[in-house]
Tab-separated table of C-alpha atoms in Angstrom:
chain	number	residue	atom	x	y	z
A	1	MET	CA	98.480	114.609	119.157
A	2	GLN	CA	95.532	114.987	117.393
A	3	ARG	CA	95.560	118.159	114.621
A	4	TYR	CA	92.871	120.007	113.836
A	5	PHE	CA	92.210	122.466	110.909
A	6	LEU	CA	90.121	125.786	111.751
A	7	ASN	CA	88.606	128.147	109.307
A	8	ASN	CA	89.706	131.456	111.327
A	9	GLU	CA	92.514	132.678	112.490
A	10	ILE	CA	92.730	132.918	116.045
A	11	SER	CA	93.916	135.320	120.010
A	12	GLU	CA	94.801	133.502	122.774
A	13	THR	CA	91.844	132.327	123.761
A	14	PHE	CA	89.233	131.319	121.801
A	15	THR	CA	86.174	129.231	121.173
A	16	LEU	CA	85.172	126.332	119.200
A	17	THR	CA	81.520	125.786	119.194
A	18	SER	CA	79.204	122.448	118.946
A	19	ASP	CA	78.793	123.142	115.178
A	20	ALA	CA	82.368	122.671	114.546
A	21	ASP	CA	84.200	119.716	113.149
A	22	ALA	CA	86.950	120.088	115.663
A	23	PHE	CA	84.415	120.878	118.877
A	24	GLN	CA	82.366	116.707	117.371
A	25	HIS	CA	85.851	115.222	117.314
A	26	PHE	CA	87.681	116.800	120.320
A	27	GLY	CA	84.514	117.334	122.402
A	28	ARG	CA	82.899	113.836	121.819
A	29	VAL	CA	84.708	111.335	119.687
A	30	LEU	CA	87.988	112.224	122.068
A	31	ARG	CA	86.254	113.171	124.813
A	32	ALA	CA	88.368	116.043	125.550
A	33	LYS	CA	88.184	117.357	129.443
A	34	ILE	CA	90.001	120.443	130.948
A	35	GLY	CA	93.753	120.370	130.443
A	36	SER	CA	93.174	118.531	127.221
A	37	GLN	CA	95.062	119.212	124.659
A	38	ALA	CA	95.621	119.505	120.597
A	39	GLU	CA	97.332	121.050	117.929
A	40	PHE	CA	95.466	123.816	115.891
A	41	VAL	CA	96.615	125.215	112.322
A	42	THR	CA	95.049	128.475	110.630
A	43	PRO	CA	94.281	129.151	107.492
A	44	SER	CA	97.633	131.146	107.285
A	45	GLN	CA	99.440	128.096	107.959
A	46	LYS	CA	102.582	129.455	109.705
A	47	VAL	CA	102.392	127.822	113.063
A	48	ILE	CA	101.005	124.830	115.175
A	49	TYR	CA	99.305	126.242	117.809
A	50	ILE	CA	98.913	124.267	120.724
A	51	ALA	CA	96.486	124.388	122.759
A	52	GLU	CA	94.049	123.330	126.146
A	53	VAL	CA	90.921	122.858	127.170
A	54	GLU	CA	89.907	126.018	129.462
A	55	THR	CA	86.487	125.254	130.077
A	56	LEU	CA	83.807	122.907	128.425
A	57	ASP	CA	80.666	122.144	128.243
A	58	ARG	CA	77.520	120.887	125.774
A	59	HIS	CA	78.129	123.747	123.185
A	60	GLU	CA	80.989	125.351	123.338
A	61	MET	CA	84.826	124.996	123.966
A	62	VAL	CA	86.841	127.418	125.495
A	63	LEU	CA	90.787	127.233	124.454
A	64	ARG	CA	94.138	128.679	125.201
A	65	VAL	CA	97.115	128.589	123.488
A	66	ILE	CA	100.228	127.427	125.657
A	67	ASP	CA	102.734	126.920	123.021
A	68	GLU	CA	103.073	127.459	119.209
A	69	LYS	CA	105.764	125.162	117.076
A	70	ASP	CA	107.500	125.444	113.540
A	71	ALA	CA	105.779	124.045	111.268
A	72	GLY	CA	108.590	122.586	109.359
A	73	ASP	CA	109.095	120.647	106.724
A	74	ILE	CA	106.067	118.726	106.767
A	75	GLU	CA	104.943	119.406	103.131
A	76	LEU	CA	106.062	118.253	99.942
A	77	PRO	CA	108.689	120.306	98.195
A	78	ILE	CA	107.308	120.015	94.827
A	79	SER	CA	103.549	120.688	94.682
A	80	ILE	CA	101.644	117.566	93.129
A	81	ASP	CA	98.209	118.287	91.586
A	82	LEU	CA	96.653	114.807	91.007
A	83	ILE	CA	94.290	114.190	88.283
A	84	VAL	CA	92.083	111.069	88.407
A	85	SER	CA	89.095	109.833	87.101
A	86	PRO	CA	86.206	108.874	89.244
A	87	LEU	CA	86.445	105.173	90.657
A	88	LYS	CA	83.717	102.613	91.028
A	89	ASN	CA	82.659	101.773	94.706
A	90	ASP	CA	84.668	103.507	97.645
A	91	ARG	CA	87.533	103.784	96.061
A	92	SER	CA	87.758	107.305	95.042
A	93	ASP	CA	87.075	108.230	99.080
A	94	TRP	CA	90.275	106.135	99.855
A	95	LEU	CA	92.664	107.654	96.724
A	96	VAL	CA	91.368	110.549	98.290
A	97	GLN	CA	92.350	109.394	101.595
A	98	LYS	CA	95.811	107.790	101.038
A	99	ALA	CA	96.926	111.121	98.169
A	100	THR	CA	96.685	113.609	101.296
A	101	GLU	CA	98.405	111.400	103.958
A	102	LEU	CA	101.085	110.930	100.722
A	103	GLY	CA	101.230	115.142	100.460
A	104	ALA	CA	99.103	115.875	97.296
A	105	ASN	CA	98.442	119.971	96.996
A	106	ARG	CA	95.399	118.857	95.031
A	107	ILE	CA	93.019	116.268	93.717
A	108	ILE	CA	91.467	116.585	90.493
A	109	PHE	CA	88.170	114.416	89.258
A	110	THR	CA	87.584	114.616	85.540
A	111	LYS	CA	85.378	112.382	83.370
A	112	MET	CA	87.574	110.601	81.130
A	113	THR	CA	86.287	108.796	77.726
A	114	ARG	CA	86.495	105.049	79.630
A	115	THR	CA	85.418	106.348	82.805
A	116	VAL	CA	82.417	103.861	84.406
A	117	ALA	CA	81.461	105.454	87.418
A	118	ASN	CA	78.649	108.165	86.396
A	119	TRP	CA	78.963	110.996	89.416
A	120	ASP	CA	76.654	113.282	87.063
A	121	ARG	CA	73.655	113.671	89.103
A	122	GLN	CA	75.349	113.933	92.446
A	123	LEU	CA	78.534	115.882	91.640
A	124	PRO	CA	78.528	119.080	94.813
A	125	LYS	CA	77.313	115.651	97.536
A	126	LYS	CA	80.856	114.037	96.470
A	127	GLN	CA	82.943	116.984	95.994
A	128	GLN	CA	81.858	117.887	100.181
A	129	ARG	CA	81.970	114.266	101.115
A	130	LEU	CA	85.551	114.287	99.384
A	131	GLN	CA	86.564	117.166	100.606
A	132	LYS	CA	85.304	116.028	104.160
A	133	ILE	CA	87.540	112.736	103.560
A	134	ALA	CA	90.658	115.156	102.496
A	135	LYS	CA	90.478	117.648	105.902
A	136	ALA	CA	90.269	114.712	107.966
A	137	ALA	CA	93.161	112.706	106.622
A	138	ALA	CA	95.491	115.741	106.492
A	139	GLU	CA	94.740	116.311	110.458
A	140	GLN	CA	95.325	112.643	110.786
A	141	SER	CA	98.764	113.097	108.513
A	142	HIS	CA	99.734	116.790	110.213
A	143	ARG	CA	100.026	118.296	107.863
A	144	LEU	CA	99.932	122.254	107.615
A	145	LYS	CA	97.553	122.142	104.029
A	146	ILE	CA	93.878	120.417	102.624
A	147	PRO	CA	94.048	119.428	99.369
A	148	GLU	CA	91.519	120.934	97.702
A	149	ILE	CA	89.057	118.555	95.408
A	150	VAL	CA	88.296	119.759	92.222
A	151	PHE	CA	86.445	119.013	89.140
A	152	MET	CA	87.097	119.732	85.659
A	153	SER	CA	86.125	119.071	81.957
A	154	TRP	CA	88.743	117.035	80.182
A	155	GLN	CA	89.604	120.739	78.343
A	156	ASP	CA	90.593	122.473	81.627
A	157	ILE	CA	92.557	119.599	82.770
A	158	LEU	CA	94.982	120.114	79.631
A	159	LYS	CA	95.135	123.738	80.717
A	160	VAL	CA	95.429	122.689	84.286
A	161	PRO	CA	99.055	125.347	85.461
A	162	LYS	CA	101.858	123.059	85.765
A	163	ASP	CA	105.413	123.682	85.515
A	164	ALA	CA	105.752	119.705	84.267
A	165	GLY	CA	103.072	117.522	83.359
A	166	ILE	CA	103.293	113.298	83.738
A	167	VAL	CA	100.489	111.118	82.128
A	168	ALA	CA	101.480	107.152	84.222
A	169	TRP	CA	100.647	105.297	80.854
A	170	GLU	CA	100.555	101.296	80.971
A	171	GLU	CA	102.222	101.431	77.385
A	172	SER	CA	104.934	103.178	78.626
A	173	ALA	CA	105.445	100.725	81.420
A	174	ARG	CA	105.047	97.652	78.386
A	175	HIS	CA	107.726	99.220	76.037
A	176	ASN	CA	110.066	99.526	79.653
A	177	GLU	CA	110.028	103.256	79.762
A	178	HIS	CA	111.609	103.997	82.860
A	179	ALA	CA	113.524	107.484	83.022
A	180	ALA	CA	111.159	109.436	82.853
A	181	LEU	CA	109.401	109.943	86.254
A	182	VAL	CA	112.409	110.353	88.400
A	183	SER	CA	113.720	112.757	85.267
A	184	VAL	CA	110.788	114.955	85.208
A	185	VAL	CA	110.427	114.935	89.475
A	186	ASN	CA	115.200	115.379	89.750
A	187	HIS	CA	114.385	118.618	86.962
A	188	HIS	CA	111.563	120.358	89.125
A	189	GLN	CA	112.251	120.647	92.782
A	190	HIS	CA	110.279	123.613	93.995
A	191	SER	CA	107.825	123.684	91.357
A	192	ARG	CA	104.370	121.981	90.095
A	193	LEU	CA	103.536	119.102	88.876
A	194	ALA	CA	100.537	117.884	87.584
A	195	MET	CA	100.298	114.461	87.177
A	196	LEU	CA	97.434	112.677	85.455
A	197	PHE	CA	95.921	108.533	85.850
A	198	GLY	CA	93.670	107.193	83.851
A	199	PRO	CA	90.205	105.054	84.832
A	200	GLU	CA	90.012	101.293	85.030
A	201	GLY	CA	89.884	101.309	81.200
A	202	GLY	CA	92.830	103.033	80.628
A	203	LEU	CA	93.436	105.887	78.661
A	204	THR	CA	92.511	106.032	75.069
A	205	GLU	CA	94.933	106.471	72.358
A	206	ASN	CA	92.819	110.322	71.192
A	207	GLU	CA	93.289	111.324	74.732
A	208	ILE	CA	97.423	110.468	75.295
A	209	GLN	CA	97.625	112.674	72.031
A	210	ASP	CA	96.270	115.693	73.714
A	211	LEU	CA	98.112	115.356	76.604
A	212	SER	CA	101.101	115.176	74.794
A	213	HIS	CA	100.271	118.261	72.904
A	214	HIS	CA	99.661	119.917	76.149
A	215	ASP	CA	103.519	118.846	77.588
A	216	PHE	CA	102.302	115.895	79.364
A	217	LEU	CA	105.389	112.976	79.216
A	218	SER	CA	104.189	109.165	78.806
A	219	ALA	CA	105.831	108.040	82.482
A	220	GLY	CA	106.127	103.954	83.373
A	221	LEU	CA	106.076	103.462	86.598
A	222	GLY	CA	107.787	100.220	87.030
A	223	PRO	CA	107.148	96.880	85.784
A	224	ARG	CA	103.937	95.823	87.261
A	225	ILE	CA	100.751	96.614	86.038
A	226	LEU	CA	99.074	98.675	89.302
A	227	ARG	CA	94.964	100.050	89.543
A	228	ALA	CA	93.406	103.198	88.845
A	229	GLU	CA	93.941	103.448	92.442
A	230	THR	CA	97.606	102.656	93.151
A	231	ALA	CA	99.271	104.402	90.629
A	232	PRO	CA	98.426	107.639	91.982
A	233	LEU	CA	100.138	106.187	95.456
A	234	TYR	CA	103.199	104.681	93.745
A	235	ALA	CA	103.871	108.524	92.139
A	236	LEU	CA	103.643	110.441	95.224
A	237	SER	CA	105.915	107.793	97.333
A	238	ALA	CA	108.449	108.027	94.380
A	239	VAL	CA	107.966	112.250	94.625
A	240	SER	CA	108.803	111.638	98.593
A	241	LEU	CA	111.514	109.722	97.669
A	242	LEU	CA	113.134	111.779	95.634
A	243	CYS	CA	112.986	114.739	97.402
A	244	GLU	CA	112.601	113.700	100.854
A	245	LEU	CA	114.637	110.945	101.540
A	246	VAL	CA	117.429	110.777	99.055
B	1	MET	CA	94.500	90.012	78.362
B	2	GLN	CA	93.947	88.077	81.452
B	3	ARG	CA	95.892	86.190	83.850
B	4	TYR	CA	95.265	83.002	85.860
B	5	PHE	CA	97.536	80.868	87.959
B	6	LEU	CA	96.946	77.160	87.949
B	7	ASN	CA	97.987	74.652	90.047
B	8	ASN	CA	99.615	72.543	88.007
B	9	GLU	CA	101.692	72.431	84.627
B	10	ILE	CA	99.924	71.903	81.564
B	11	SER	CA	100.616	69.877	77.869
B	12	GLU	CA	99.774	71.877	74.941
B	13	THR	CA	96.189	71.366	75.673
B	14	PHE	CA	94.191	71.215	78.988
B	15	THR	CA	90.997	71.198	80.694
B	16	LEU	CA	89.869	73.375	83.485
B	17	THR	CA	86.747	72.196	85.271
B	18	SER	CA	83.724	73.973	86.801
B	19	ASP	CA	85.719	73.906	90.427
B	20	ALA	CA	88.252	75.450	89.619
B	21	ASP	CA	88.494	79.883	89.839
B	22	ALA	CA	89.899	80.077	86.501
B	23	PHE	CA	86.877	78.415	85.088
B	24	GLN	CA	85.023	80.141	87.157
B	25	HIS	CA	86.043	84.085	86.098
B	26	PHE	CA	86.892	83.214	82.393
B	27	GLY	CA	84.262	81.177	81.830
B	28	ARG	CA	81.537	83.267	84.388
B	29	VAL	CA	82.794	86.483	84.760
B	30	LEU	CA	84.241	87.076	81.251
B	31	ARG	CA	82.003	84.775	79.059
B	32	ALA	CA	84.866	83.419	77.455
B	33	LYS	CA	83.864	81.590	74.216
B	34	ILE	CA	85.278	79.638	71.810
B	35	GLY	CA	88.572	81.245	70.262
B	36	SER	CA	88.752	83.958	73.699
B	37	GLN	CA	92.646	84.199	75.101
B	38	ALA	CA	93.447	84.491	78.159
B	39	GLU	CA	97.685	83.725	79.424
B	40	PHE	CA	98.203	81.291	82.228
B	41	VAL	CA	101.210	80.730	84.613
B	42	THR	CA	102.054	77.276	85.976
B	43	PRO	CA	103.795	76.518	89.531
B	44	SER	CA	106.787	76.540	87.535
B	45	GLN	CA	106.530	80.276	86.974
B	46	LYS	CA	109.274	79.437	83.733
B	47	VAL	CA	106.997	81.254	80.932
B	48	ILE	CA	103.257	82.427	79.999
B	49	TYR	CA	101.444	80.105	77.864
B	50	ILE	CA	98.468	82.263	76.431
B	51	ALA	CA	95.726	79.689	75.275
B	52	GLU	CA	92.450	79.427	73.984
B	53	VAL	CA	89.566	77.960	74.203
B	54	GLU	CA	88.333	74.562	72.311
B	55	THR	CA	85.564	73.833	73.209
B	56	LEU	CA	83.682	74.448	76.715
B	57	ASP	CA	80.124	73.830	78.406
B	58	ARG	CA	78.852	73.788	81.908
B	59	HIS	CA	81.395	71.487	83.473
B	60	GLU	CA	84.595	72.216	81.643
B	61	MET	CA	86.483	74.516	79.530
B	62	VAL	CA	89.472	72.833	76.984
B	63	LEU	CA	92.006	75.107	75.714
B	64	ARG	CA	95.075	74.674	73.427
B	65	VAL	CA	98.072	76.452	73.892
B	66	ILE	CA	98.712	78.714	71.080
B	67	ASP	CA	101.555	80.768	71.961
B	68	GLU	CA	103.816	80.755	75.128
B	69	LYS	CA	106.367	84.308	75.932
B	70	ASP	CA	109.066	85.045	78.307
B	71	ALA	CA	108.103	86.227	81.656
B	72	GLY	CA	110.675	88.880	81.862
B	73	ASP	CA	111.771	90.968	84.740
B	74	ILE	CA	108.412	91.937	86.649
B	75	GLU	CA	109.133	90.858	89.988
B	76	LEU	CA	110.883	93.205	92.328
B	77	PRO	CA	114.740	92.431	92.472
B	78	ILE	CA	114.971	92.418	96.096
B	79	SER	CA	112.493	89.912	97.856
B	80	ILE	CA	110.081	91.544	100.696
B	81	ASP	CA	108.749	90.412	103.598
B	82	LEU	CA	106.608	92.900	105.101
B	83	ILE	CA	105.383	92.110	108.410
B	84	VAL	CA	102.668	93.943	109.835
B	85	SER	CA	99.691	93.789	112.197
B	86	PRO	CA	96.547	92.755	112.047
B	87	LEU	CA	93.991	96.197	110.810
B	88	LYS	CA	90.327	96.868	111.527
B	89	ASN	CA	87.630	96.777	109.286
B	90	ASP	CA	88.655	95.692	105.900
B	91	ARG	CA	92.287	97.313	106.108
B	92	SER	CA	93.843	94.389	105.722
B	93	ASP	CA	92.040	93.394	102.566
B	94	TRP	CA	93.047	95.965	100.902
B	95	LEU	CA	96.381	96.001	102.327
B	96	VAL	CA	97.165	92.725	100.847
B	97	GLN	CA	95.390	93.746	97.743
B	98	LYS	CA	97.478	96.796	96.931
B	99	ALA	CA	100.663	95.263	98.601
B	100	THR	CA	100.216	92.650	95.838
B	101	GLU	CA	100.327	95.163	93.438
B	102	LEU	CA	103.618	97.275	94.543
B	103	GLY	CA	105.433	93.292	94.692
B	104	ALA	CA	105.406	92.279	98.299
B	105	ASN	CA	107.259	88.977	98.035
B	106	ARG	CA	104.928	87.464	101.254
B	107	ILE	CA	102.777	89.610	104.002
B	108	ILE	CA	103.287	88.351	107.245
B	109	PHE	CA	100.908	89.197	110.273
B	110	THR	CA	101.345	88.750	113.913
B	111	LYS	CA	100.375	90.779	117.079
B	112	MET	CA	101.378	93.474	118.199
B	113	THR	CA	100.905	95.286	121.781
B	114	ARG	CA	98.878	97.402	120.406
B	115	THR	CA	96.869	95.157	118.278
B	116	VAL	CA	93.083	96.265	117.669
B	117	ALA	CA	91.621	93.762	115.450
B	118	ASN	CA	91.226	90.560	117.295
B	119	TRP	CA	91.066	87.496	114.698
B	120	ASP	CA	92.031	84.392	117.001
B	121	ARG	CA	89.201	82.917	116.432
B	122	GLN	CA	89.096	83.452	112.690
B	123	LEU	CA	92.223	82.683	111.815
B	124	PRO	CA	92.012	80.088	109.470
B	125	LYS	CA	89.370	81.441	107.632
B	126	LYS	CA	91.105	85.165	107.619
B	127	GLN	CA	94.406	83.744	106.016
B	128	GLN	CA	92.145	81.544	103.146
B	129	ARG	CA	90.247	84.776	102.462
B	130	LEU	CA	93.638	86.972	102.180
B	131	GLN	CA	95.052	84.415	99.958
B	132	LYS	CA	91.910	84.904	97.641
B	133	ILE	CA	92.552	88.286	97.550
B	134	ALA	CA	96.901	87.794	96.889
B	135	LYS	CA	95.572	85.479	94.149
B	136	ALA	CA	93.188	87.930	91.980
B	137	ALA	CA	95.357	90.837	92.906
B	138	ALA	CA	98.670	89.329	91.305
B	139	GLU	CA	97.277	87.932	88.458
B	140	GLN	CA	95.605	91.700	87.726
B	141	SER	CA	98.803	93.080	88.269
B	142	HIS	CA	100.441	90.610	85.569
B	143	ARG	CA	102.977	89.140	88.545
B	144	LEU	CA	104.322	85.577	88.464
B	145	LYS	CA	104.323	85.108	92.148
B	146	ILE	CA	101.499	84.892	94.560
B	147	PRO	CA	102.695	86.069	97.843
B	148	GLU	CA	102.038	83.649	100.943
B	149	ILE	CA	100.062	85.120	103.669
B	150	VAL	CA	101.257	83.879	106.367
B	151	PHE	CA	100.341	84.372	110.151
B	152	MET	CA	103.287	84.383	112.636
B	153	SER	CA	104.175	84.783	116.434
B	154	TRP	CA	105.817	88.015	118.041
B	155	GLN	CA	108.719	85.687	118.881
B	156	ASP	CA	108.690	84.309	115.186
B	157	ILE	CA	108.909	87.514	113.692
B	158	LEU	CA	112.041	88.196	114.766
B	159	LYS	CA	113.780	85.522	113.574
B	160	VAL	CA	112.352	85.931	110.174
B	161	PRO	CA	115.579	85.093	107.384
B	162	LYS	CA	116.654	88.197	105.916
B	163	ASP	CA	119.378	89.548	104.656
B	164	ALA	CA	118.488	93.158	106.196
B	165	GLY	CA	115.688	94.463	108.473
B	166	ILE	CA	113.930	97.711	108.451
B	167	VAL	CA	110.793	99.083	110.674
B	168	ALA	CA	109.286	102.057	110.081
B	169	TRP	CA	109.078	103.399	113.096
B	170	GLU	CA	107.217	107.380	114.076
B	171	GLU	CA	110.007	108.088	115.919
B	172	SER	CA	112.740	108.193	112.899
B	173	ALA	CA	110.475	110.181	110.959
B	174	ARG	CA	110.223	113.462	114.271
B	175	HIS	CA	113.843	113.064	114.032
B	176	ASN	CA	114.329	113.437	111.009
B	177	GLU	CA	115.405	110.277	109.974
B	178	HIS	CA	116.018	109.877	106.289
B	179	ALA	CA	118.860	107.945	105.070
B	180	ALA	CA	118.425	104.205	106.680
B	181	LEU	CA	115.349	103.443	104.175
B	182	VAL	CA	117.561	104.372	100.903
B	183	SER	CA	121.056	103.365	102.375
B	184	VAL	CA	119.746	99.750	102.756
B	185	VAL	CA	117.729	99.368	99.391
B	186	ASN	CA	120.564	100.178	97.436
B	187	HIS	CA	123.013	97.850	99.512
B	188	HIS	CA	121.052	95.067	99.345
B	189	GLN	CA	119.441	94.564	95.690
B	190	HIS	CA	118.612	91.210	94.970
B	191	SER	CA	118.792	89.938	98.730
B	192	ARG	CA	115.972	89.011	100.977
B	193	LEU	CA	114.522	92.321	102.761
B	194	ALA	CA	111.887	92.345	105.608
B	195	MET	CA	110.343	95.526	106.739
B	196	LEU	CA	108.170	95.643	109.956
B	197	PHE	CA	105.047	98.127	110.207
B	198	GLY	CA	103.150	99.066	113.611
B	199	PRO	CA	99.650	98.977	114.221
B	200	GLU	CA	97.432	101.601	114.222
B	201	GLY	CA	98.564	103.122	117.985
B	202	GLY	CA	102.221	102.066	116.978
B	203	LEU	CA	105.120	100.360	118.436
B	204	THR	CA	105.657	100.148	121.849
B	205	GLU	CA	109.227	101.281	123.049
B	206	ASN	CA	109.768	97.392	124.324
B	207	GLU	CA	108.902	96.324	120.435
B	208	ILE	CA	111.553	98.735	119.203
B	209	GLN	CA	114.052	97.536	121.717
B	210	ASP	CA	113.094	93.781	120.535
B	211	LEU	CA	112.977	94.495	116.470
B	212	SER	CA	116.741	96.230	117.397
B	213	HIS	CA	118.169	93.058	119.044
B	214	HIS	CA	117.317	90.923	115.792
B	215	ASP	CA	118.889	93.287	113.428
B	216	PHE	CA	115.514	95.749	112.358
B	217	LEU	CA	116.621	99.218	111.483
B	218	SER	CA	114.750	102.302	112.197
B	219	ALA	CA	113.410	104.276	108.889
B	220	GLY	CA	111.926	107.205	108.632
B	221	LEU	CA	109.243	107.173	105.778
B	222	GLY	CA	109.127	110.846	104.933
B	223	PRO	CA	107.985	114.035	107.160
B	224	ARG	CA	104.080	113.135	106.821
B	225	ILE	CA	102.333	110.424	109.226
B	226	LEU	CA	101.230	107.324	107.153
B	227	ARG	CA	98.573	105.464	108.450
B	228	ALA	CA	99.804	101.816	109.518
B	229	GLU	CA	98.343	100.382	105.936
B	230	THR	CA	99.877	103.098	104.240
B	231	ALA	CA	103.746	102.681	105.038
B	232	PRO	CA	103.991	99.341	103.728
B	233	LEU	CA	102.979	100.948	100.164
B	234	TYR	CA	104.793	103.495	100.797
B	235	ALA	CA	108.046	101.384	101.416
B	236	LEU	CA	107.070	98.895	98.737
B	237	SER	CA	106.818	102.197	96.059
B	238	ALA	CA	110.270	103.076	97.314
B	239	VAL	CA	111.749	100.158	97.031
B	240	SER	CA	110.656	99.502	93.294
B	241	LEU	CA	112.161	103.516	92.444
B	242	LEU	CA	115.260	102.304	93.332
B	243	CYS	CA	115.609	98.979	92.040
B	244	GLU	CA	113.217	99.325	89.015
B	245	LEU	CA	113.298	103.347	88.061
B	246	VAL	CA	116.427	105.050	88.897
């Protein structure tokens, strides 16, 4: 069943007006009729409401809650803040989509020394666009939470609140470092982890030093060289495996 | 250093002509000069040759091998054949790119009941295009092997040679199945695993029955619903974690 996020709490019947994303998708894309059902999550994220269309026209849709279900353990038990560089072409779009499906808590973009993509002139538009992608992906993957898309300076990401930090560093992989990721994840269940990934050209020595002074531990992600947008997906899958399947 | 796959074995000096992919990329995209170096892998996949440009013009480039290095353990210890449905838009392209980075051995496309993308009229062209993407991704991720891109019928994929088979099934996740993936991977190190993933609309009950009769075990990939192109990346990352990092 399709899931939608609402911006406010609801009572037993509630109305979606034509300016709402849920109206656009449920009403127009999926062509909901009287009796069609969907799932709705409100900001409190406590339960999932199953609601049925009672009346609809071109401007609004009235729905009645017919059931509620427990949200279960759908969110990753470790809260992961991904810290990444803006990437070229549509690679940031799909990183946001996939990282949302795989359970990221926040996705923080920061300009690094070797960042190529230049978003300076279009930051608010980019933020809006990526936030929209995150919302759609959270609905599609049946999450309770939409990852927040944030832009920060390098100085600010060094101070992001965290219980532990990891930086995926190519050189760690070359030196066959392979224990850090598993060890950090296993020692920080139910806590807050920041994971940082370099841009296409990699991190500089200075950046690695900065990060190591701020408690980011270098970690290898296996022997193959992963692209800037692939490494975060590997790390999120690894966290899920260690926390949810092992 | 950039890595290239060659179609034949080489002696101490060798020539790339302008029709070779490596000439196009190294010579034209990276603008190699006399003295520029790159890594080369031959079909025997035994060592990595480091070679330097001795002479070049618009039509050919002569290189001399100046060093060799051991290939190391760059390939996944379990050989993974991914079996997937053709996907809409460019999603198969990027599945092939990412699955190659993450270490897949072969990527087999097969038409399933709910497959939407229709490639019937363009199969040879699609195969060529996806094989090219796999080659570039294998070079970029410093692999020794280019995953083969194959098209097969449903009947043939049921009989694909394997030591164990896994089918990622949404319903398994719903029923909180979470042990199969880890158990199969841990019991089949250094063997051959086939992993099947449904199309956008999911697998049918008939397909699941077919698969279960042919020794494909249903496995959940965590509580969140992953898209058709994301699930294989989760599974490959999980195999890498279990075989290469734990």
